[in-house]
PDB file of C-alpha atoms in Angstrom:
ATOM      1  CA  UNK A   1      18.393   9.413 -23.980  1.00 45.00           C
ATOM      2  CA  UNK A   2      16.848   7.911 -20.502  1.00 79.00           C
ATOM      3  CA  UNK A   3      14.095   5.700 -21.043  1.00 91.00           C
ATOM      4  CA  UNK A   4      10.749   7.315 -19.825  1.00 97.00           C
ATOM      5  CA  UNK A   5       9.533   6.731 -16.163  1.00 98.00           C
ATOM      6  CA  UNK A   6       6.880   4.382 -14.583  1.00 98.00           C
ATOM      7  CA  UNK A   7       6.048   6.000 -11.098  1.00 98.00           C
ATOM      8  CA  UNK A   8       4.188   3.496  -8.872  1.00 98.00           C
ATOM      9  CA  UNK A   9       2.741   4.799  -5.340  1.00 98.00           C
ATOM     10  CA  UNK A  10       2.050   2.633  -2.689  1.00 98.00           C
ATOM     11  CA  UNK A  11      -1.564   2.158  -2.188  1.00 98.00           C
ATOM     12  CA  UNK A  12      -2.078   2.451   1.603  1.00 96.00           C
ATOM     13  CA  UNK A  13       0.876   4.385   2.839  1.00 94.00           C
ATOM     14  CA  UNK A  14       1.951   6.993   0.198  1.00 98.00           C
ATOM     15  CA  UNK A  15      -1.306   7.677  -1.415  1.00 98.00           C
ATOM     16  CA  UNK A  16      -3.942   7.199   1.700  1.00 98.00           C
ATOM     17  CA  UNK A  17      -4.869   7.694   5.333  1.00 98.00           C
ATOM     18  CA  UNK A  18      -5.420   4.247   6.063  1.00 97.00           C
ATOM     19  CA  UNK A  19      -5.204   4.489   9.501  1.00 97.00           C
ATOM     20  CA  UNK A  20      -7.653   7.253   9.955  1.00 97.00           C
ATOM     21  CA  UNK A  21     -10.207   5.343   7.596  1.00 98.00           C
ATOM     22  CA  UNK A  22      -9.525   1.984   8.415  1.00 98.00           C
ATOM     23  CA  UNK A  23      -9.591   3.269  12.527  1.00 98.00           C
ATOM     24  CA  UNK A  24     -13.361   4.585  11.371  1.00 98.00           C
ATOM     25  CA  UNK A  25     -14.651   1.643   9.053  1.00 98.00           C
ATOM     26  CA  UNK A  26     -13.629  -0.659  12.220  1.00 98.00           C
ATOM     27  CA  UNK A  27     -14.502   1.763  14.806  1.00 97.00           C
ATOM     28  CA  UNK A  28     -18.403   1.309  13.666  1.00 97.00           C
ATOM     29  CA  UNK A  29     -18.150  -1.973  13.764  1.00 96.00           C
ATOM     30  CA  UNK A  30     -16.994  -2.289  17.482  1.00 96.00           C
ATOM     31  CA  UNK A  31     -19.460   0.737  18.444  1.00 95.00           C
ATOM     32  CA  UNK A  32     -22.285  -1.352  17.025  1.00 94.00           C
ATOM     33  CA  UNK A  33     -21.656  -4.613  19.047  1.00 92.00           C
ATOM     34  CA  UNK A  34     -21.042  -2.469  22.034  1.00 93.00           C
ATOM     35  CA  UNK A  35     -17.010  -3.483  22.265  1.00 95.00           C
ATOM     36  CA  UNK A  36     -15.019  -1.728  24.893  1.00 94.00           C
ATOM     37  CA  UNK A  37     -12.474  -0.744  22.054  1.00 96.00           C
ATOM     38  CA  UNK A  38     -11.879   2.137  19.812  1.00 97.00           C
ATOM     39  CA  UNK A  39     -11.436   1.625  16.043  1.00 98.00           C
ATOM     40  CA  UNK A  40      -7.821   3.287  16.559  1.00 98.00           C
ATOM     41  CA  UNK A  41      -6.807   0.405  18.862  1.00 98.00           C
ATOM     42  CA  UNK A  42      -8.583  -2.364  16.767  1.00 98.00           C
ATOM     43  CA  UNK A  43      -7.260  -0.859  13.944  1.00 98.00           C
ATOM     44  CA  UNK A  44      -3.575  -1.148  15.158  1.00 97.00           C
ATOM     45  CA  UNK A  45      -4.039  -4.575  16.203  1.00 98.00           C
ATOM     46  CA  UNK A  46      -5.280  -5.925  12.902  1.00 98.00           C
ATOM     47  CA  UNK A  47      -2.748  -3.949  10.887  1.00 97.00           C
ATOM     48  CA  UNK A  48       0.330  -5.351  12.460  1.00 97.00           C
ATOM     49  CA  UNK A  49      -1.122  -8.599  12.043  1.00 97.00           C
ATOM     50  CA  UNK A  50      -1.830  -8.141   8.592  1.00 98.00           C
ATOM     51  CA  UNK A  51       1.767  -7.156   8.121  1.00 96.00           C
ATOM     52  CA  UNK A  52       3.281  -9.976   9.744  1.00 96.00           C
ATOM     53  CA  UNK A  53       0.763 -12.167   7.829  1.00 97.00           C
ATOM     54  CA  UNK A  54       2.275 -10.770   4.546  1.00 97.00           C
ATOM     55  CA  UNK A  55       5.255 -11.851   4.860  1.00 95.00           C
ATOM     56  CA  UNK A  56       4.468 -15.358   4.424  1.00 94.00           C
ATOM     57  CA  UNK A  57       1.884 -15.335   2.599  1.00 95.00           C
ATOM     58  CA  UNK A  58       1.824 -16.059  -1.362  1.00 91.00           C
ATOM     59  CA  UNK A  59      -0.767 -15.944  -3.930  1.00 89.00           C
ATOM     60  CA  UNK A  60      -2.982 -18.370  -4.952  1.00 93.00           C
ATOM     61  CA  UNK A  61      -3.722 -17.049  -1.017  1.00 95.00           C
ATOM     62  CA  UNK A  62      -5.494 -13.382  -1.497  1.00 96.00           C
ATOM     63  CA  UNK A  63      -5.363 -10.078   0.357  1.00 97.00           C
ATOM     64  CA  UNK A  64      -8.327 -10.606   1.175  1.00 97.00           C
ATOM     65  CA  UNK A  65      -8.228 -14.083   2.791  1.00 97.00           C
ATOM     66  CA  UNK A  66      -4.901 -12.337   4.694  1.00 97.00           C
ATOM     67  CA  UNK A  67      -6.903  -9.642   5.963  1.00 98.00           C
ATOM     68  CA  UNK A  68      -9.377 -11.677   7.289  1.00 96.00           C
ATOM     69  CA  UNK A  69      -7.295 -13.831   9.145  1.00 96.00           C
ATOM     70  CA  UNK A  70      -5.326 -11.042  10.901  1.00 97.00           C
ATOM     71  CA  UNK A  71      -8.821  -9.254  11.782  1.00 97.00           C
ATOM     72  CA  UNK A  72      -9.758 -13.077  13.363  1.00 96.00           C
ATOM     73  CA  UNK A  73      -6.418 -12.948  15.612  1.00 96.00           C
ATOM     74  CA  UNK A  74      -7.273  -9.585  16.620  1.00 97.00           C
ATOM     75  CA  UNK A  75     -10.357 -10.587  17.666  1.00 97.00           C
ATOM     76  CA  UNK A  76      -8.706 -13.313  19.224  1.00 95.00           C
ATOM     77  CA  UNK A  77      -5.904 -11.687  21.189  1.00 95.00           C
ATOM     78  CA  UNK A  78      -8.107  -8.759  22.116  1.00 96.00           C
ATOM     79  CA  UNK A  79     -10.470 -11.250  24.126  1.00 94.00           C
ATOM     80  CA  UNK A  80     -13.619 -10.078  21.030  1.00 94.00           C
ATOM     81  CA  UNK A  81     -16.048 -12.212  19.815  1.00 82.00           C
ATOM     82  CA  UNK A  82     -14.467 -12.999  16.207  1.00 70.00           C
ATOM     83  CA  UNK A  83     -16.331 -15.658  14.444  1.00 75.00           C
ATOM     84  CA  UNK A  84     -17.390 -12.812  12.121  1.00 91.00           C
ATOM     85  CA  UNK A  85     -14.092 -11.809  10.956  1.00 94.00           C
ATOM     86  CA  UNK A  86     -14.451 -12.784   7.720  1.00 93.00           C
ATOM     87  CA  UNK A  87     -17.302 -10.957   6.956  1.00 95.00           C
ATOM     88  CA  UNK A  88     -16.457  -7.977   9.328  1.00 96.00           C
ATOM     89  CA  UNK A  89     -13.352  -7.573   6.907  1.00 97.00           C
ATOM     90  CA  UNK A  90     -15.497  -7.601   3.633  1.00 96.00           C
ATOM     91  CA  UNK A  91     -17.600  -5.102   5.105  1.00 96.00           C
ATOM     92  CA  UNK A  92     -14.735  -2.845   5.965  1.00 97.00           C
ATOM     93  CA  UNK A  93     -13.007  -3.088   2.070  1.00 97.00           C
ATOM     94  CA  UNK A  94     -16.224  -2.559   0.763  1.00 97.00           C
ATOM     95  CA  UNK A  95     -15.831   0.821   2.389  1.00 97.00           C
ATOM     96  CA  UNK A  96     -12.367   1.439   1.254  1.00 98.00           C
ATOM     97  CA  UNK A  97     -13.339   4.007  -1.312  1.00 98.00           C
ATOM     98  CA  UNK A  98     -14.669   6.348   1.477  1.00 97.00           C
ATOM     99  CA  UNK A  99     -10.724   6.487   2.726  1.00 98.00           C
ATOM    100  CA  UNK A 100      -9.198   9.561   2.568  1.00 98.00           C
ATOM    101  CA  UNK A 101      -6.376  10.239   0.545  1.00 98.00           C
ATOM    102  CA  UNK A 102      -3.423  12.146   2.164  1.00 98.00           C
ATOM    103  CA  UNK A 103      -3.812  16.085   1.182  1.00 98.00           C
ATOM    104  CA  UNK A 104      -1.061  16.473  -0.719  1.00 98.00           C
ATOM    105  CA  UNK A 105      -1.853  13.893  -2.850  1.00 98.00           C
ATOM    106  CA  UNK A 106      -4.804  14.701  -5.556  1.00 98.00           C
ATOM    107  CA  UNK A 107      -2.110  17.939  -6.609  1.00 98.00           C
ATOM    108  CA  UNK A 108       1.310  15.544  -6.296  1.00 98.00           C
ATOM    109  CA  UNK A 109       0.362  12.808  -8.034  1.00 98.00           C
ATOM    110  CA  UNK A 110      -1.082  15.089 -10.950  1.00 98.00           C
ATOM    111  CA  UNK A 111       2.398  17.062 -11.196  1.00 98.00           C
ATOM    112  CA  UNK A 112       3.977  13.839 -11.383  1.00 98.00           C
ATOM    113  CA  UNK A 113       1.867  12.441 -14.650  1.00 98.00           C
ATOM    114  CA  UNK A 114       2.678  15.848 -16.343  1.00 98.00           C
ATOM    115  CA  UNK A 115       6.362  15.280 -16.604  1.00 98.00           C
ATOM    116  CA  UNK A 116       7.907  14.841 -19.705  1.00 97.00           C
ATOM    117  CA  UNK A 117      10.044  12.195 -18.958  1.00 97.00           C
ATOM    118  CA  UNK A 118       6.869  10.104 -17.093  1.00 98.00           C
ATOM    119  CA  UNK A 119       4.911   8.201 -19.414  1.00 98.00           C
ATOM    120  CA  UNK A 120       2.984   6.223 -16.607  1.00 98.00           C
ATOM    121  CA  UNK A 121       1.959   6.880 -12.988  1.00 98.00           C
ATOM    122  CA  UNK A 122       0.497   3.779 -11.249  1.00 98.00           C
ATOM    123  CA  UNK A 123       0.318   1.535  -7.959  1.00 98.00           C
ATOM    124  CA  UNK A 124       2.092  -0.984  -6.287  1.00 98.00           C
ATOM    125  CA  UNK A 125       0.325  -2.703  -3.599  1.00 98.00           C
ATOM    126  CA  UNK A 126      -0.803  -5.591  -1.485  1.00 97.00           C
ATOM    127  CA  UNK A 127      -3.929  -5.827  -2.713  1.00 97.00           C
ATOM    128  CA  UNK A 128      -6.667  -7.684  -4.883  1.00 96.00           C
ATOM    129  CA  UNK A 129      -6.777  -5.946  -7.797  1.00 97.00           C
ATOM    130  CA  UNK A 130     -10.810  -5.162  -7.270  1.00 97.00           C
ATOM    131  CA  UNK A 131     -10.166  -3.676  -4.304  1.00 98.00           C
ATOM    132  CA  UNK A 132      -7.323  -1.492  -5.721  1.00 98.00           C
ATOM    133  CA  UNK A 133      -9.959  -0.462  -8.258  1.00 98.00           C
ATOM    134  CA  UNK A 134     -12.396   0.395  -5.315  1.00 98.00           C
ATOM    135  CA  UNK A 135     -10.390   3.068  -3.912  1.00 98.00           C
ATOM    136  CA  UNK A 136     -10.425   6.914  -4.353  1.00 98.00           C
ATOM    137  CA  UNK A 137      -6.765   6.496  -5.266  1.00 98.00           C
ATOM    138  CA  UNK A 138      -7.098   4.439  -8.248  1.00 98.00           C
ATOM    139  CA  UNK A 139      -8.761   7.110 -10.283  1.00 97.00           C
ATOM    140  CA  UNK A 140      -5.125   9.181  -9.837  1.00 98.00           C
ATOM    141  CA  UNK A 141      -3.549   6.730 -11.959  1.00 98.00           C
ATOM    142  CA  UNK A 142      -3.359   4.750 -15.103  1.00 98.00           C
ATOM    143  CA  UNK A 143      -5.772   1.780 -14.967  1.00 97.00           C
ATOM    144  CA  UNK A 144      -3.668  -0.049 -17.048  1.00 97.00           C
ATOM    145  CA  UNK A 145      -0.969  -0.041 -14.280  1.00 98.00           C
ATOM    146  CA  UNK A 146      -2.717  -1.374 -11.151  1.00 98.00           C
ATOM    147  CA  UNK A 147       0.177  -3.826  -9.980  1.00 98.00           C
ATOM    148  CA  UNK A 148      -1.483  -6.063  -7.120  1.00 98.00           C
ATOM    149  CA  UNK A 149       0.246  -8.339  -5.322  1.00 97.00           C
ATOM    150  CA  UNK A 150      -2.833 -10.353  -7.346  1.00 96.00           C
ATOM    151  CA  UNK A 151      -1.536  -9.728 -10.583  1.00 97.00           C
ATOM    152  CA  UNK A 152       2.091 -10.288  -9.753  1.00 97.00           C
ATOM    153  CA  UNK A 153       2.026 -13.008  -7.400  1.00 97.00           C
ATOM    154  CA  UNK A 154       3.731 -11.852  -4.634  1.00 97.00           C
ATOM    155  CA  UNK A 155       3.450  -9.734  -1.321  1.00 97.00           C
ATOM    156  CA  UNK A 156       5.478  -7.165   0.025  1.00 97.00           C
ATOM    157  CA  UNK A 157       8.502  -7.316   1.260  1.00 95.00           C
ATOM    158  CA  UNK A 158       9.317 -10.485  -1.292  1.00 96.00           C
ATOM    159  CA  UNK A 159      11.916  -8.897  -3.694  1.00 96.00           C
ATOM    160  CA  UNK A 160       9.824 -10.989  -6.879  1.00 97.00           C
ATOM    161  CA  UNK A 161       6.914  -8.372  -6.357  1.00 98.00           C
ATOM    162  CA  UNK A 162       9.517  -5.695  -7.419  1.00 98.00           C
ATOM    163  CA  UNK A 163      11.489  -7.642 -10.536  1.00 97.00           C
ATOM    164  CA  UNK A 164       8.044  -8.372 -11.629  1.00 98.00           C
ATOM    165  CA  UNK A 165       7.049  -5.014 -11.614  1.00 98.00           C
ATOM    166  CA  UNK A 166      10.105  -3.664 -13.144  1.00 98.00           C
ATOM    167  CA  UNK A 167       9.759  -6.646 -15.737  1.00 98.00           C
ATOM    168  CA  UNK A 168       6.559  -5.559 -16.556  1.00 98.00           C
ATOM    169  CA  UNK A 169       8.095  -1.703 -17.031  1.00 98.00           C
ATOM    170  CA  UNK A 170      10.573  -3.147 -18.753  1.00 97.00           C
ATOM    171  CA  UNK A 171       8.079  -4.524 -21.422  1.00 98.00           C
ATOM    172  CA  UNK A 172       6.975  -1.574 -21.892  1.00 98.00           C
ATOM    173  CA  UNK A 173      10.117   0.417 -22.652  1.00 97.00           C
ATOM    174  CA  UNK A 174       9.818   2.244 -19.091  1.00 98.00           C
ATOM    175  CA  UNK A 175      12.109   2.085 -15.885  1.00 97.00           C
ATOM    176  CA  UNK A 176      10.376   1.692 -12.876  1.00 98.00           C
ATOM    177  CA  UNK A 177      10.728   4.254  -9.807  1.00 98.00           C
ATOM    178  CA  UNK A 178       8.391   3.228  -6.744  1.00 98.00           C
ATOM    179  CA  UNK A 179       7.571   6.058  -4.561  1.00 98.00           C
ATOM    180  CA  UNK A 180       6.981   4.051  -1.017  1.00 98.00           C
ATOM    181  CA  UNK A 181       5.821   5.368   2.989  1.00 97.00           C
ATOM    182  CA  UNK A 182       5.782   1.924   4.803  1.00 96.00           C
ATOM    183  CA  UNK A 183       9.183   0.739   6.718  1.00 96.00           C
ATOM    184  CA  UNK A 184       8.972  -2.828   4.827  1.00 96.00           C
ATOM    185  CA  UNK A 185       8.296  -1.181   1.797  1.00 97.00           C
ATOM    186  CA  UNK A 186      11.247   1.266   1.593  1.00 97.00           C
ATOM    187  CA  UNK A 187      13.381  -1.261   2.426  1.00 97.00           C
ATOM    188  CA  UNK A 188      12.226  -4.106   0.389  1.00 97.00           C
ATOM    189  CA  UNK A 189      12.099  -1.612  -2.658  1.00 97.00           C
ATOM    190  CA  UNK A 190      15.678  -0.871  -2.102  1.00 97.00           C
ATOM    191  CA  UNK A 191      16.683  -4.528  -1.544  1.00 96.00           C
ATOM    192  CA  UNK A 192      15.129  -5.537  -4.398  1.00 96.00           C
ATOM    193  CA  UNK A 193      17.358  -2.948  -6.359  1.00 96.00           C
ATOM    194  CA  UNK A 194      14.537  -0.522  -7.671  1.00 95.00           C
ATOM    195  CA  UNK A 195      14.912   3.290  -7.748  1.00 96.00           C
ATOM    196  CA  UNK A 196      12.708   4.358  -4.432  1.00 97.00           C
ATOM    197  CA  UNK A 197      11.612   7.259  -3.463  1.00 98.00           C
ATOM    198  CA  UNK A 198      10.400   7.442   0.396  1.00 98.00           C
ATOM    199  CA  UNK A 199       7.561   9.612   0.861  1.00 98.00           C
ATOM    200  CA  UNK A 200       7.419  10.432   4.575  1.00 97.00           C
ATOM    201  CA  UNK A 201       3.942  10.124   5.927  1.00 97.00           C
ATOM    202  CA  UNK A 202       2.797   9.990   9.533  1.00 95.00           C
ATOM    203  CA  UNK A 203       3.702   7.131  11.965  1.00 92.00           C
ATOM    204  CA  UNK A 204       5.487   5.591   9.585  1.00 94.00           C
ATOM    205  CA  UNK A 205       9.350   5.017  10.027  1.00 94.00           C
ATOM    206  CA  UNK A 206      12.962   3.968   8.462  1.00 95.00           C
ATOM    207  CA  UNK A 207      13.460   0.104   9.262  1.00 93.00           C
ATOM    208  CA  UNK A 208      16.583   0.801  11.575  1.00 94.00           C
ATOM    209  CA  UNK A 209      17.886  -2.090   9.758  1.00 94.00           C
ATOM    210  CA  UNK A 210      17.517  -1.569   6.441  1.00 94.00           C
ATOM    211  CA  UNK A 211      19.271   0.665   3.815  1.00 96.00           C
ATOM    212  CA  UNK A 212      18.802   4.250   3.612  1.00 94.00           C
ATOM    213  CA  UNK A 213      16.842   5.836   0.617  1.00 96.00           C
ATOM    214  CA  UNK A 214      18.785   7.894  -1.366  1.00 96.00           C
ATOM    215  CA  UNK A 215      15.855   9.805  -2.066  1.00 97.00           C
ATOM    216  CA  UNK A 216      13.107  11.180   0.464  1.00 98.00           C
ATOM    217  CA  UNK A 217      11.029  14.236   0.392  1.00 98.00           C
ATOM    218  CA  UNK A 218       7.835  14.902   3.227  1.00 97.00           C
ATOM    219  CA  UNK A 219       5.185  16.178   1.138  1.00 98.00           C
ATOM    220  CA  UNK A 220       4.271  15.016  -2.404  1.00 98.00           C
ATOM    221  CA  UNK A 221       4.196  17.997  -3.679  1.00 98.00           C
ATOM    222  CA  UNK A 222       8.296  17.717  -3.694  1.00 98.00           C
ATOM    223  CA  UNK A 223       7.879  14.783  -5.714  1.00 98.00           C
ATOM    224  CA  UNK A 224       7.783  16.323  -9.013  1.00 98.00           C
ATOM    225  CA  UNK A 225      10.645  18.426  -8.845  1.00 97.00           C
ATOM    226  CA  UNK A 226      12.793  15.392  -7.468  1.00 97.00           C
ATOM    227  CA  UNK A 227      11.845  12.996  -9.721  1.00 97.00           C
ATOM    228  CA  UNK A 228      12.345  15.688 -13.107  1.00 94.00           C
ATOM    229  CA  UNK A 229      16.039  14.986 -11.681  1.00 89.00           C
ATOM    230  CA  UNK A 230      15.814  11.522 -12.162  1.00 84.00           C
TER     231      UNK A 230
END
């Protein structure tokens, strides 16, 4: 008999529009000093920076000291006045549970919990763990299985944020399947040897690089049926 599933979901790829929330919460910001830039562009230039920032980064260091420093070189490189960053980017998480979730996601994630052969659905993020509880995804899935880069001590793409989150399955008598949206994610999931599942999502692509998932479906309403295969 298989052992019973963990699903994990990433936080801000699979599970919610981060860009189109994110492009608002920062759009406001620049509106109110009068900045001749939309959110969408500010947006894009802190994310990739917050990315690249990632993949050096390791905890004590938090998500949201990362953050912060990638909204500061934004500033920077976009010629803004930036001194503020730090607050600017507290302002903007504290606003992270008016993001929208993706629309397929209240109903996927739901048929996903009510398989048999899941015991646990639950996230697997970049995060701090309060701001993982902060956001309108976190009341989808078990509270008990909020994995933060916090909690595990590592960021995405390191392959010890994945072995400690299928240790901690493990413990538990479950086998960990990671359902993933992000380039770095798919691939580092796969790297790292975990069962993946990409979730296709908007502007988000393979890493041409990288290996390709043996499982991928475009809507998470698919996810169910797929993973009652598993």
């Amino acid at each position: 008999m298989s052992e019973p599933l963990l699903v994990t979901f990433d936080l801000f790829s699979a599970l919610t529009d981060s860009a189109t929330g994110g492009s608002a919460a920062l759009g406001a910001i620049a509106a109110g000093r009068g900045w001749p830039v939309g959110g969408a562009e500010l947006y894009a230039a802190w994310d990739s920076r917050n990315k690249a920032a990632q993949r050096t980064a390791a905890p004590p260091t938090t998500f949201a000291e990362v953050s912060a420093g990638a909204l500061a070189a934004a500033y920077d490189d976009l010629g803004l006045d930036g001194p503020q960053a730090r607050a600017d980017m507290g302002a903007v998480h504290g606003g992270v549970g008016d993001w929208p979730l993706w629309p397929d996601v209240a109903a996927g994630v739901a048929a996903v919990a009510a398989l048999p052969g899941v015991a646990a659905v639950g996230l697997l993020s970049n995060v701090d763990d309060a701001l993982a509880r902060r956001t309108r995804a976190a009341g989808l899935v078990d509270a008990d299985w909020l994995l933060t880069s916090q909690r595990l001590g590592a960021f995405k793409p390191d392959p010890a944020i994945y072995a400690r989150a299928a240790e901690a399955a493990s413990g538990a008598g479950l086998r960990l399947v990671h359902v993933a949206a992000s380039a770095r994610d798919v691939r580092g999931a796969l790297e790292a040897g975990i069962t993946a599942v990409r979730l296709a999502r908007p502007g988000h692509a393979l890493d041409p690089d990288g290996p390709a998932p043996p499982h991928e479906v475009a809507d998470a309403g698919d996810l169910a049926g797929l993973l009652d295969g598993l």
